[in-house]
CSV table of C-alpha atoms in Angstrom, one decimal:
chain,number,residue,atom,x,y,z
A,1,PRO,CA,147.0,105.3,98.0
A,2,GLU,CA,147.2,108.8,96.5
A,3,ASP,CA,148.3,107.7,93.1
A,4,GLN,CA,145.7,105.2,92.9
A,5,LEU,CA,143.1,107.7,93.9
A,6,GLN,CA,144.5,110.3,91.4
A,7,ASN,CA,144.3,107.8,88.7
A,8,LEU,CA,140.7,107.0,89.5
A,9,PHE,CA,139.7,110.7,89.2
A,10,LYS,CA,141.8,111.1,85.9
A,11,LYS,CA,139.6,108.4,84.2
A,12,PRO,CA,136.3,109.5,82.4
A,13,ARG,CA,133.7,108.7,84.8
A,14,HIS,CA,130.2,107.5,83.6
A,15,TRP,CA,128.9,105.8,86.8
A,16,ALA,CA,125.1,105.5,86.9
A,17,GLY,CA,123.7,108.0,89.3
A,18,LEU,CA,126.8,110.0,89.8
A,19,ASP,CA,128.1,113.3,88.3
A,20,ALA,CA,131.0,113.3,86.3
A,21,VAL,CA,134.2,114.2,88.2
A,22,PRO,CA,136.6,116.7,86.8
A,23,GLU,CA,139.9,115.8,85.6
A,24,VAL,CA,142.9,116.6,88.2
A,25,GLU,CA,146.2,117.1,87.1
A,26,THR,CA,148.0,117.8,90.5
A,27,SER,CA,148.0,116.5,94.0
A,28,GLU,CA,147.1,120.0,94.9
A,29,GLU,CA,144.1,120.4,92.5
A,30,LEU,CA,143.1,116.8,93.7
A,31,SER,CA,143.0,117.9,97.3
A,32,SER,CA,140.9,120.9,96.4
A,33,ALA,CA,138.5,119.2,94.0
A,34,THR,CA,137.9,116.3,96.3
A,35,GLY,CA,137.6,118.1,99.7
A,36,SER,CA,133.9,118.1,99.5
A,37,TRP,CA,133.5,114.6,98.1
A,38,HIS,CA,133.0,111.7,100.2
A,39,GLN,CA,136.4,109.8,100.6
A,40,LEU,CA,136.1,106.0,100.0
A,41,VAL,CA,138.4,105.0,103.1
A,42,GLY,CA,138.5,101.4,103.7
A,43,ALA,CA,136.2,98.7,101.9
A,44,PHE,CA,133.8,99.6,99.5
A,45,TYR,CA,131.1,97.8,101.2
A,46,GLU,CA,131.2,100.0,104.2
A,47,HIS,CA,130.1,102.7,102.0
A,48,ALA,CA,127.5,100.9,99.9
A,49,LEU,CA,125.4,98.5,102.1
A,50,SER,CA,122.6,100.1,104.0
A,51,SER,CA,121.7,99.1,107.6
A,52,VAL,CA,118.1,97.8,107.4
A,53,SER,CA,116.0,95.5,109.6
A,54,ASP,CA,117.4,91.8,109.3
A,55,GLN,CA,114.4,89.7,108.0
A,56,SER,CA,114.7,86.6,106.0
A,57,PHE,CA,113.0,86.3,102.6
A,58,LEU,CA,110.0,84.5,104.2
A,59,GLN,CA,109.7,87.1,107.1
A,60,GLN,CA,109.7,89.9,104.6
A,61,ARG,CA,107.1,88.4,102.5
A,62,GLN,CA,104.9,87.6,105.7
A,63,SER,CA,105.5,91.3,106.8
A,64,ILE,CA,104.4,92.7,103.4
A,65,LEU,CA,101.3,90.4,103.3
A,66,GLU,CA,100.1,91.6,106.7
A,67,THR,CA,100.5,95.0,105.6
A,68,ALA,CA,98.6,94.5,102.4
A,69,VAL,CA,95.6,92.7,104.4
A,70,GLU,CA,95.6,95.5,107.1
A,71,LYS,CA,95.2,98.2,104.4
A,72,TRP,CA,92.7,96.5,102.6
A,73,PHE,CA,90.5,95.7,105.5
A,74,CYS,CA,90.5,99.4,106.2
A,75,ILE,CA,89.2,100.0,102.9
A,76,ILE,CA,86.5,97.3,103.1
A,77,ARG,CA,85.5,98.5,106.4
A,78,VAL,CA,84.6,101.9,105.1
A,79,ASN,CA,81.5,100.3,103.7
A,80,MET,CA,81.2,96.5,104.3
A,81,LEU,CA,78.2,96.1,101.9
A,82,ALA,CA,79.9,97.7,98.9
A,83,SER,CA,82.1,94.5,98.2
A,84,SER,CA,81.5,90.8,98.0
A,85,ILE,CA,84.4,90.4,100.4
A,86,GLY,CA,82.8,92.5,102.9
A,87,HIS,CA,79.7,90.4,102.6
A,88,ASP,CA,82.0,87.4,103.4
A,89,ILE,CA,83.3,89.1,106.5
A,90,ILE,CA,79.9,90.2,107.8
A,91,GLY,CA,78.9,86.6,107.6
A,92,LEU,CA,81.5,85.5,110.2
A,93,GLY,CA,79.6,86.8,113.2
A,94,ASN,CA,80.8,89.6,115.7
A,95,MET,CA,83.5,92.0,115.4
A,96,GLU,CA,86.1,89.9,117.1
A,97,GLU,CA,85.3,87.0,114.8
A,98,GLN,CA,85.3,89.2,111.8
A,99,ARG,CA,88.8,90.5,112.6
A,100,LYS,CA,90.0,87.0,112.9
A,101,GLY,CA,88.6,85.7,109.7
A,102,ALA,CA,89.3,88.8,107.8
A,103,PHE,CA,93.0,88.1,107.4
A,104,GLN,CA,92.4,84.6,106.1
A,105,ILE,CA,89.8,85.9,103.6
A,106,ILE,CA,91.8,88.7,102.3
A,107,GLU,CA,95.0,86.8,102.1
A,108,ALA,CA,93.1,84.2,99.9
A,109,VAL,CA,91.7,87.0,97.7
A,110,ILE,CA,95.2,88.3,97.1
A,111,GLY,CA,96.3,84.8,96.6
A,112,VAL,CA,99.4,84.5,94.4
A,113,ARG,CA,99.1,88.1,93.2
A,114,SER,CA,102.0,90.5,94.1
A,115,ARG,CA,101.7,91.7,97.7
A,116,THR,CA,103.6,95.0,96.9
A,117,THR,CA,100.8,95.8,94.1
A,118,ALA,CA,98.2,95.2,96.6
A,119,ILE,CA,99.8,97.7,98.9
A,120,THR,CA,100.2,100.2,96.0
A,121,ARG,CA,96.8,99.9,95.1
A,122,ALA,CA,95.4,100.0,98.7
A,123,ASN,CA,97.6,103.2,99.2
A,124,ALA,CA,96.0,105.1,96.1
A,125,LEU,CA,92.3,104.2,97.2
A,126,LEU,CA,93.2,105.2,100.9
A,127,LYS,CA,94.4,108.6,99.8
A,128,PHE,CA,90.9,109.1,97.9
A,129,LEU,CA,89.0,107.9,101.0
A,130,ARG,CA,90.9,110.6,103.2
A,131,TRP,CA,90.0,113.1,100.7
A,132,ARG,CA,86.5,111.9,100.7
A,133,ALA,CA,86.2,112.2,104.4
A,134,ASP,CA,87.6,115.7,104.6
A,135,ASN,CA,85.6,117.3,101.5
A,136,SER,CA,82.4,115.3,101.2
A,137,ASP,CA,79.5,114.2,103.2
A,138,SER,CA,79.4,110.8,101.3
A,139,ASP,CA,81.9,109.2,103.8
A,140,GLY,CA,80.7,105.5,104.3
A,141,LYS,CA,78.4,105.6,101.3
A,142,ASP,CA,78.6,103.9,97.9
A,143,PHE,CA,81.2,105.3,95.2
A,144,SER,CA,80.1,107.4,92.3
A,145,GLU,CA,81.6,108.5,89.2
A,146,ALA,CA,80.7,112.1,89.8
A,147,GLU,CA,82.6,112.2,92.9
A,148,ALA,CA,85.6,110.5,91.4
A,149,TRP,CA,85.6,113.2,88.8
A,150,THR,CA,85.5,115.9,91.4
A,151,TYR,CA,88.5,114.0,93.1
A,152,LEU,CA,90.6,114.1,89.9
A,153,ILE,CA,89.6,117.7,89.4
A,154,HIS,CA,90.9,118.4,92.7
A,155,LEU,CA,94.4,116.5,91.9
A,156,ARG,CA,94.9,118.4,88.8
A,157,GLU,CA,94.2,121.9,90.4
A,158,SER,CA,96.4,121.2,93.4
A,159,SER,CA,99.3,120.2,91.1
A,160,ALA,CA,99.3,116.6,92.4
A,161,ALA,CA,101.9,114.2,91.0
A,162,PRO,CA,101.1,113.3,87.4
A,163,THR,CA,100.5,109.7,88.0
A,164,ARG,CA,98.2,110.1,91.0
A,165,ALA,CA,95.1,109.9,88.6
A,166,THR,CA,96.2,106.7,86.8
A,167,SER,CA,97.1,105.2,90.0
A,168,PHE,CA,93.6,105.9,91.4
A,169,LEU,CA,92.0,104.4,88.3
A,170,SER,CA,94.2,101.3,88.6
A,171,ALA,CA,93.3,100.9,92.2
A,172,CYS,CA,89.6,101.3,91.4
A,173,ALA,CA,90.1,98.4,88.8
A,174,TYR,CA,91.8,96.3,91.2
A,175,ALA,CA,89.2,96.7,93.9
A,176,LEU,CA,86.6,95.9,91.3
A,177,HIS,CA,88.0,92.7,89.8
A,178,VAL,CA,89.9,91.4,92.9
A,179,PHE,CA,87.8,92.5,95.8
A,180,GLY,CA,84.2,92.7,94.1
A,181,PHE,CA,83.5,96.4,94.6
A,182,LEU,CA,80.7,96.5,92.1
A,183,GLY,CA,80.0,100.3,92.7
A,184,LEU,CA,83.5,101.0,91.1
A,185,GLU,CA,82.3,99.7,87.7
A,186,ALA,CA,81.1,103.2,86.5
A,187,ILE,CA,84.4,104.8,87.5
A,188,CYS,CA,86.5,102.1,85.7
A,189,SER,CA,84.4,102.6,82.5
A,190,SER,CA,84.1,106.4,82.5
A,191,ARG,CA,85.6,108.0,79.5
A,192,ARG,CA,86.0,111.4,81.1
A,193,LEU,CA,88.0,110.0,84.0
A,194,LYS,CA,90.2,108.1,81.8
A,195,GLY,CA,90.8,111.1,79.5
A,196,LEU,CA,91.5,113.5,82.4
A,197,ALA,CA,93.8,110.9,84.0
A,198,GLU,CA,95.8,110.5,80.7
A,199,LEU,CA,96.1,114.3,80.3
A,200,MET,CA,97.7,114.3,83.7
A,201,HIS,CA,99.9,111.4,83.2
A,202,SER,CA,101.3,113.1,80.0
A,203,ALA,CA,102.7,115.8,82.0
A,204,LYS,CA,105.2,113.5,83.5
A,205,ALA,CA,108.8,114.3,83.1
A,206,PRO,CA,110.8,111.9,80.7
A,207,LEU,CA,111.9,108.8,82.2
A,208,LYS,CA,115.6,108.8,82.8
A,209,GLN,CA,117.1,105.3,83.3
A,210,ALA,CA,120.7,104.5,84.8
A,211,LEU,CA,123.4,104.2,82.2
A,212,VAL,CA,124.6,100.6,81.4
A,213,LEU,CA,127.7,99.2,82.5
A,214,THR,CA,130.6,99.9,80.1
A,215,VAL,CA,133.0,97.2,79.2
A,216,GLY,CA,135.8,99.1,81.1
A,217,GLN,CA,133.5,99.0,84.2
A,218,VAL,CA,132.8,95.2,83.8
A,219,MET,CA,136.7,94.7,83.3
A,220,PHE,CA,137.3,96.6,86.5
A,221,LEU,CA,134.9,94.1,88.4
A,222,HIS,CA,136.8,91.1,86.9
A,223,ASP,CA,140.1,92.8,88.1
A,224,LYS,CA,138.8,93.2,91.5
A,225,LEU,CA,137.5,89.6,91.5
A,226,ALA,CA,141.1,88.4,90.6
A,227,GLU,CA,142.7,90.8,93.1
A,228,GLN,CA,143.5,88.6,96.2
A,229,SER,CA,144.5,91.8,98.2
A,230,CYS,CA,141.1,93.1,97.7
A,231,ASN,CA,138.8,93.0,100.8
A,232,HIS,CA,137.1,89.7,101.1
A,233,VAL,CA,133.5,91.1,101.4
A,234,ASP,CA,134.2,93.5,98.4
A,235,ARG,CA,135.4,90.5,96.3
A,236,ALA,CA,132.2,88.4,97.5
A,237,ILE,CA,130.0,91.3,96.4
A,238,VAL,CA,131.9,91.6,92.9
A,239,ALA,CA,131.2,87.9,92.5
A,240,TYR,CA,127.6,88.6,93.1
A,241,LEU,CA,127.4,91.5,90.8
A,242,LEU,CA,129.0,89.5,88.0
A,243,ILE,CA,126.6,86.5,88.4
A,244,ALA,CA,123.8,89.1,88.4
A,245,LEU,CA,125.3,90.7,85.3
A,246,TYR,CA,126.0,87.7,83.2
A,247,GLY,CA,122.7,86.2,84.4
A,248,ARG,CA,120.6,89.2,83.4
A,249,CYS,CA,119.1,88.8,86.9
A,250,ARG,CA,117.3,91.4,89.0
A,251,HIS,CA,118.4,91.4,92.7
A,252,SER,CA,114.9,90.1,93.4
A,253,ASP,CA,115.6,87.0,91.3
A,254,LEU,CA,118.5,86.0,93.5
A,255,GLN,CA,116.8,86.5,96.7
A,256,ASN,CA,115.6,83.1,97.2
A,257,VAL,CA,117.6,80.8,95.2
A,258,GLU,CA,117.1,77.0,95.3
A,259,ASP,CA,120.3,75.1,93.8
A,260,VAL,CA,123.3,76.2,92.1
A,261,ILE,CA,124.8,73.6,89.5
A,262,LEU,CA,128.4,74.1,88.2
A,263,ASP,CA,129.4,72.2,84.9
A,264,PHE,CA,132.9,72.7,83.6
A,265,GLY,CA,134.8,71.2,80.5
A,266,PRO,CA,138.3,71.6,79.2
A,267,GLU,CA,137.3,74.8,77.2
A,268,GLY,CA,134.8,76.4,79.6
A,269,GLY,CA,131.4,75.7,81.0
A,270,PHE,CA,128.4,77.4,82.7
A,271,MET,CA,126.7,77.8,85.9
A,272,GLU,CA,122.9,77.3,86.4
A,273,ILE,CA,121.0,79.0,89.2
A,274,THR,CA,117.3,77.7,89.8
A,275,THR,CA,114.8,79.8,91.6
A,276,LYS,CA,111.0,79.9,92.0
A,277,THR,CA,111.1,83.5,93.0
A,278,HIS,CA,111.2,85.8,90.2
A,279,LYS,CA,109.1,88.7,89.0
A,280,THR,CA,107.9,87.1,85.7
A,281,ALA,CA,106.3,84.4,87.7
A,282,ARG,CA,102.7,85.6,87.8
A,283,THR,CA,100.6,82.5,87.5
A,284,VAL,CA,100.3,79.4,89.8
A,285,ALA,CA,102.0,77.1,87.2
A,286,GLN,CA,104.9,79.3,86.9
A,287,LYS,CA,105.3,79.6,90.7
A,288,THR,CA,105.6,76.0,91.0
A,289,LYS,CA,108.2,75.6,88.4
A,290,LEU,CA,112.0,76.4,88.8
A,291,LEU,CA,113.4,79.1,86.6
A,292,PRO,CA,116.8,78.0,85.3
A,293,VAL,CA,119.4,81.1,85.0
A,294,VAL,CA,122.3,79.9,82.7
A,295,ILE,CA,125.6,81.8,83.0
A,296,PRO,CA,128.6,81.2,80.8
A,297,ALA,CA,131.8,80.7,82.5
A,298,ILE,CA,133.9,82.6,80.1
A,299,GLY,CA,133.5,86.3,80.7
A,300,ILE,CA,134.3,89.3,78.4
A,301,ASN,CA,137.9,89.1,79.6
A,302,GLY,CA,138.3,85.9,77.8
A,303,SER,CA,139.0,83.8,80.9
A,304,GLU,CA,137.0,81.5,83.2
A,305,TRP,CA,135.6,83.6,86.0
A,306,ILE,CA,133.2,81.5,87.9
A,307,SER,CA,136.0,79.5,90.0
A,308,GLU,CA,137.2,82.7,91.3
A,309,ALA,CA,133.7,83.9,92.0
A,310,LYS,CA,133.0,80.5,93.9
A,311,SER,CA,136.5,80.9,95.9
A,312,ALA,CA,135.6,84.6,96.8
A,313,LEU,CA,132.0,83.6,98.1
A,314,GLU,CA,133.4,80.6,100.2
A,315,GLU,CA,136.2,82.9,101.6
A,316,TYR,CA,133.4,85.0,102.8
A,317,GLY,CA,131.7,82.1,104.3
A,318,LEU,CA,128.9,81.5,101.7
A,319,LYS,CA,128.7,78.8,99.0
A,320,LEU,CA,128.0,78.7,95.2
A,321,GLU,CA,127.4,75.2,94.5
A,322,GLY,CA,124.6,72.6,95.7
A,323,HIS,CA,121.4,73.7,97.6
A,324,ILE,CA,121.4,77.4,98.8
A,325,GLY,CA,117.8,77.7,100.0
A,326,GLY,CA,117.9,81.6,100.3
A,327,PRO,CA,119.7,84.6,99.0
A,328,LEU,CA,122.8,84.1,96.8
A,329,PHE,CA,124.7,86.9,98.7
A,330,ARG,CA,123.9,88.2,102.3
A,331,PRO,CA,125.5,91.2,103.8
A,332,PRO,CA,127.9,91.1,106.9
A,333,GLY,CA,126.2,90.5,110.1
A,334,SER,CA,126.0,92.1,113.6
A,335,SER,CA,125.8,90.8,117.1
A,336,GLY,CA,128.2,88.1,116.4
A,337,GLU,CA,126.6,86.6,113.4
A,338,PRO,CA,128.8,86.4,110.4
A,339,HIS,CA,126.0,87.2,107.9
A,340,CYS,CA,122.5,88.8,107.8
A,341,LYS,CA,119.4,86.7,107.3
A,342,ARG,CA,118.4,89.2,104.5
A,343,GLU,CA,119.5,89.7,100.8
A,344,ILE,CA,121.4,92.5,99.6
C-alpha cells in the first residue's frame, strides 16, 4: 500500500549495501523519487533469493572436491617429477591408470583441509603457469626464485590486483607443504619476493565491511515474524535470519544441521542447534564433534520468539525440532517440489 511504502521511505535507511534513500514528503515526490527504483511488489523473497543449481550440501562438497582435484592434477602434470605426489602418480602405471588413481591420491592429500582453499591456491598457481608458458622458455622445468621475481615485477608493472602477489606466495607455500613441491622452497623463503608482495598488498583499498543491524531493524524482523498476514515464505526466512543472528551463525554454519533441541521453562528457555559443519572445524578431532549453538528464547523485544519461529518454519513445510540432517532453511522449489535441496 502507498501509505506503507511512503512511511518506509520516510524512515532513515542504513541497510547494509544500499545507498540512503532521500526523505519524501508527498505522493508526487514519492513517485518521482522512486521511479527509477526497483519496486518491491509481492513477497520479499521473490527479490532476494537467487536461482542457482539445486545441489544438496553433500553434492556441493563433492563437486567442489572434483574441481580442486582437477586443478591440482593440471598443476602436477606440468612437471610430474617436481613433486612427491607426482612421483606417486607416476608409480601407478600407464596414463589411464595414472588418471584413475590421481583422484584418490590428490583427494587423500587434501584430506580434511578446505576444498575452497585448495581451489583458491590452485587458481593462483595456474595463473603463474599460464604467464610462464607465454613469456618464458622454462615451461615444464623446475621452478626458480628468479623466475618468480620476474613474475611479481610483471604483476606490479601491469597494475595487477594488489593481492595477486601474496596469493601467489600463499599458493607456493601450499604446494610446498601439502603437495611436496620441494623446488618452491627457495620462492617461499625469498626475502625480496615477500617484500615486494607486501608492498603491492599495502596498496589495497581499505576494507569496507557491511554495517551491523540496528535495534530497529531487528525489531522489524520480530514484527514480521509475529505478523500472520505476512507471506509464509517471508516469515520462514525471518525465522531463519533471527536464528542466525541470535546464534552468531554464518550461513555456512546452518547448511548441514544435525539436530535442534528446544527447552522451555515458565520464564523462558533456549534452543540448541548441533552441527559438525562449521568454519572453525579445521582439525580431524573438531570435525568429529558436534558444535552446540545455544540461542536464547527471549529476544531484544522482551518476549519469547522461538515458538513463533518454529510455527513459521512448520507453516512453510520445514521443522525446527528433532533431527534435521541438512540445511535449516531451504528455498522454495520448482518442478513440483516444495523446497530446494540446497541451503539459502
